[in-house]
Amino acid sequence: MSEDKPSVIKFIDRELRRIEVDINGLNVSFPLNAIPDMIYEAIVNTLDGVQNTNEKLRCLYEATLMKPTISTMNSTGFFPVNSAKKIIRLTLTDEALEEKILELEGAELSFQGRAFVDTIEERIELYQKIMLDDTQIDRFRFGAVEMYGDQTYQNIQRDPRVSLNFFWTQEAAPEAQGFQVNCVAERVPPGDPFFRYMRLMRRLFSSKLLDLRGTEDYICAYKFWVCESKDKSLTERTGYSPM
């Protein structure tokens, strides 16, 4: 039996809102849609009203909002679905990345040689500066990095269809927010401005160097192009009181 060929994104048409992908020799077309407003606004406004520096760091690095579960599929597996947690970020447009990546990497270099705790506020300021101009954020995709090239990476190589399962809580009702966002994953190699941007975003709030198992850099970055979303929020039934 011949091995499956790596999937290839043939083109992305923003005007027609369409993605065409070659999956093992079969051309498949998917819709292209914007990130759901509730997720986008929650991420952009995640630091609103947060004063404490440690709480800001928790919101950006530890909270569930930007740590969705990513599900991928291997149809030959006994249990075909693989799930993993990954830190995702909003991304700048390709045009903005070409213009700003050297400036952003220069800002990151300025943190070297100082203790992480002494640079936290500057790191947060850099992140907020990146998110400041709404017109430069690409509303059609999320970004992440691949560290090890394990099951998630292997599955995406064969079949780029992935589901991002978001969950977070908020003060406003409904308090428990959940979304399933179905995407097509595009692999971006090291050296590309998008890869460099995602590497910077991944390292920005990490106080320790991760063990990359002998590799010098991340395997790749992912562009998760949004195809469809399903609201999975938990809402209380009318008249029901948990008390």
Coordinates of C-alpha atoms in Angstrom, one line a residue, residues 2-198:
S2 CA 1.4 3.4 -1.0
E3 CA 1.8 6.1 1.7
D4 CA -0.6 9.0 1.8
K5 CA 0.7 12.1 0.1
P6 CA 1.0 15.3 2.3
S7 CA -2.0 17.5 1.9
V8 CA -1.4 20.8 0.0
I9 CA -3.5 24.0 0.1
K10 CA -3.8 25.0 -3.6
F11 CA -5.3 28.4 -3.1
I12 CA -7.2 30.7 -0.7
D13 CA -9.7 33.1 -2.3
R14 CA -10.7 35.8 0.2
E15 CA -13.2 37.4 -2.1
L16 CA -15.1 34.2 -2.9
R17 CA -14.5 33.0 0.7
R18 CA -13.1 29.6 -0.5
I19 CA -10.2 27.3 0.2
E20 CA -9.1 24.5 -2.2
V21 CA -7.0 21.7 -0.8
D22 CA -5.4 18.6 -2.3
I23 CA -6.0 15.8 0.2
N24 CA -4.2 12.7 -1.1
G25 CA -4.8 13.5 -4.7
L26 CA -8.4 14.6 -4.2
N27 CA -9.3 18.3 -4.7
V28 CA -11.6 19.5 -1.9
S29 CA -13.2 22.9 -1.6
F30 CA -14.0 24.5 1.8
P31 CA -15.7 27.8 2.8
L32 CA -13.6 30.5 4.3
N33 CA -15.2 32.5 7.2
A34 CA -14.2 35.1 9.8
I35 CA -13.3 34.2 13.4
P36 CA -16.5 34.3 15.4
D37 CA -17.0 37.8 16.9
M38 CA -17.4 36.4 20.4
I39 CA -14.0 34.7 20.3
Y40 CA -12.3 37.5 18.5
E41 CA -13.5 40.2 21.0
A42 CA -12.8 38.0 24.0
I43 CA -9.1 37.6 22.8
V44 CA -8.6 41.2 21.9
N45 CA -10.2 42.5 25.1
T46 CA -8.7 39.8 27.4
L47 CA -6.6 42.4 29.4
D48 CA -9.4 45.0 29.7
G49 CA -9.7 45.9 33.4
V50 CA -6.9 43.7 34.5
Q51 CA -4.5 45.6 36.7
N52 CA -2.3 43.0 38.3
T53 CA 0.8 42.0 36.3
N54 CA 0.6 38.4 37.3
E55 CA -3.1 38.2 36.4
K56 CA -2.3 39.7 33.0
L57 CA 0.3 37.0 32.5
R58 CA -2.2 34.3 33.6
C59 CA -4.8 35.6 31.1
L60 CA -2.3 35.5 28.2
Y61 CA -0.5 32.3 28.9
E62 CA -2.4 30.1 31.3
A63 CA -6.1 30.8 30.9
T64 CA -8.3 28.5 28.8
L65 CA -9.4 31.1 26.2
M66 CA -6.2 30.9 24.1
K67 CA -5.6 27.2 24.9
P68 CA -8.2 25.3 22.8
T69 CA -8.2 21.6 22.3
I70 CA -7.2 20.8 18.7
S71 CA -8.7 17.6 17.3
T72 CA -7.2 15.9 14.2
M73 CA -8.0 12.7 12.5
N74 CA -6.1 9.6 11.4
S75 CA -8.7 7.4 9.6
T76 CA -6.5 4.3 9.9
G77 CA -6.1 4.5 13.7
F78 CA -8.1 2.3 16.1
F79 CA -9.3 5.5 17.7
P80 CA -9.1 7.9 14.8
V81 CA -9.3 11.2 16.6
N82 CA -6.3 12.8 18.3
S83 CA -6.7 15.7 20.7
A84 CA -4.1 18.1 22.1
K85 CA -3.9 21.5 23.8
K86 CA -2.1 24.2 21.9
I87 CA -1.6 27.9 22.6
I88 CA -3.2 29.9 19.7
R89 CA -2.9 33.6 18.9
L90 CA -4.5 36.1 16.6
T91 CA -2.2 36.9 13.7
L92 CA -1.3 40.0 11.8
T93 CA -2.0 40.0 8.1
D94 CA 0.9 38.8 5.8
E95 CA 1.4 42.4 4.6
A96 CA 1.7 43.7 8.2
L97 CA 4.1 40.8 9.1
E98 CA 6.4 41.6 6.2
E99 CA 6.6 45.2 7.4
K100 CA 6.9 44.6 11.2
I101 CA 8.6 41.3 11.8
L102 CA 12.2 42.8 12.1
E103 CA 10.9 45.4 14.5
L104 CA 9.1 42.8 16.6
E105 CA 12.2 40.5 16.7
G106 CA 14.3 43.5 17.7
A107 CA 12.0 44.2 20.6
E108 CA 12.2 40.5 21.7
L109 CA 16.0 40.7 21.5
S110 CA 16.0 43.6 24.0
F111 CA 14.6 41.2 26.7
Q112 CA 17.7 38.9 26.5
G113 CA 20.2 39.1 29.3
R114 CA 17.5 40.2 31.9
A115 CA 15.5 38.1 34.2
F116 CA 12.0 37.2 32.8
V117 CA 10.3 38.8 35.8
D118 CA 12.0 42.1 35.0
T119 CA 10.7 42.1 31.5
I120 CA 7.1 41.0 32.0
E121 CA 5.5 44.5 31.7
E122 CA 7.5 45.2 28.5
R123 CA 6.4 41.9 27.1
I124 CA 2.8 42.7 27.8
E125 CA 3.2 46.1 26.3
L126 CA 4.6 44.6 23.1
Y127 CA 1.7 42.1 22.9
Q128 CA -0.8 44.9 23.4
K129 CA 1.0 47.0 20.7
I130 CA 0.7 44.1 18.2
M131 CA -3.0 43.9 18.9
L132 CA -3.6 47.6 18.9
D133 CA -4.5 48.1 15.2
D134 CA -7.6 46.1 14.3
T135 CA -7.1 46.6 10.6
Q136 CA -3.8 44.7 10.7
I137 CA -5.2 41.6 12.3
D138 CA -6.2 38.8 9.9
R139 CA -9.8 37.9 10.8
F140 CA -9.8 34.7 8.9
R141 CA -7.2 32.6 10.8
F142 CA -5.6 31.7 14.1
G143 CA -1.9 30.9 14.5
A144 CA 0.1 28.3 16.5
V145 CA 3.5 26.6 16.4
E146 CA 4.3 22.9 16.2
M147 CA 7.0 21.9 18.7
Y148 CA 7.6 18.2 18.3
G149 CA 6.0 16.9 15.0
D150 CA 4.1 14.1 16.8
Q151 CA 0.5 12.9 16.2
T152 CA -1.1 16.3 15.5
Y153 CA 1.5 17.2 13.0
Q154 CA 1.4 13.8 11.3
N155 CA -2.4 13.9 11.1
I156 CA -2.4 17.4 9.6
Q157 CA 0.1 16.3 7.0
R158 CA -2.4 13.7 5.8
D159 CA -5.6 15.6 6.4
P160 CA -5.6 19.4 7.2
R161 CA -9.1 19.4 8.6
V162 CA -9.0 20.3 12.3
S163 CA -11.4 21.3 15.0
L164 CA -10.5 23.9 17.6
N165 CA -12.6 23.5 20.8
F166 CA -12.7 26.8 22.8
F167 CA -14.0 27.2 26.3
W168 CA -13.8 30.1 28.7
T169 CA -15.8 31.8 31.4
Q170 CA -16.9 35.4 31.7
E171 CA -18.9 37.5 34.1
A172 CA -21.6 38.3 31.6
A173 CA -24.3 35.7 30.8
P174 CA -23.9 33.1 29.5
E175 CA -21.0 32.7 31.8
A176 CA -19.6 29.5 30.2
Q177 CA -18.7 30.1 26.6
G178 CA -17.9 27.3 24.2
F179 CA -17.2 27.1 20.4
Q180 CA -16.2 24.5 18.0
V181 CA -14.3 26.1 15.2
N182 CA -13.6 23.9 12.2
C183 CA -10.5 24.9 10.2
V184 CA -8.2 24.0 7.5
A185 CA -4.6 23.9 8.8
E186 CA -1.7 25.3 6.6
R187 CA 1.8 24.3 7.6
V188 CA 4.3 27.2 7.4
P189 CA 8.1 26.3 7.4
P190 CA 10.8 27.9 9.5
G191 CA 12.2 31.2 8.0
D192 CA 8.8 32.4 6.8
P193 CA 7.7 35.8 8.4
F194 CA 4.6 34.1 9.7
F195 CA 6.7 31.3 11.3
R196 CA 8.9 33.9 12.9
Y197 CA 5.9 35.8 14.2
M198 CA 4.4 32.7 15.8

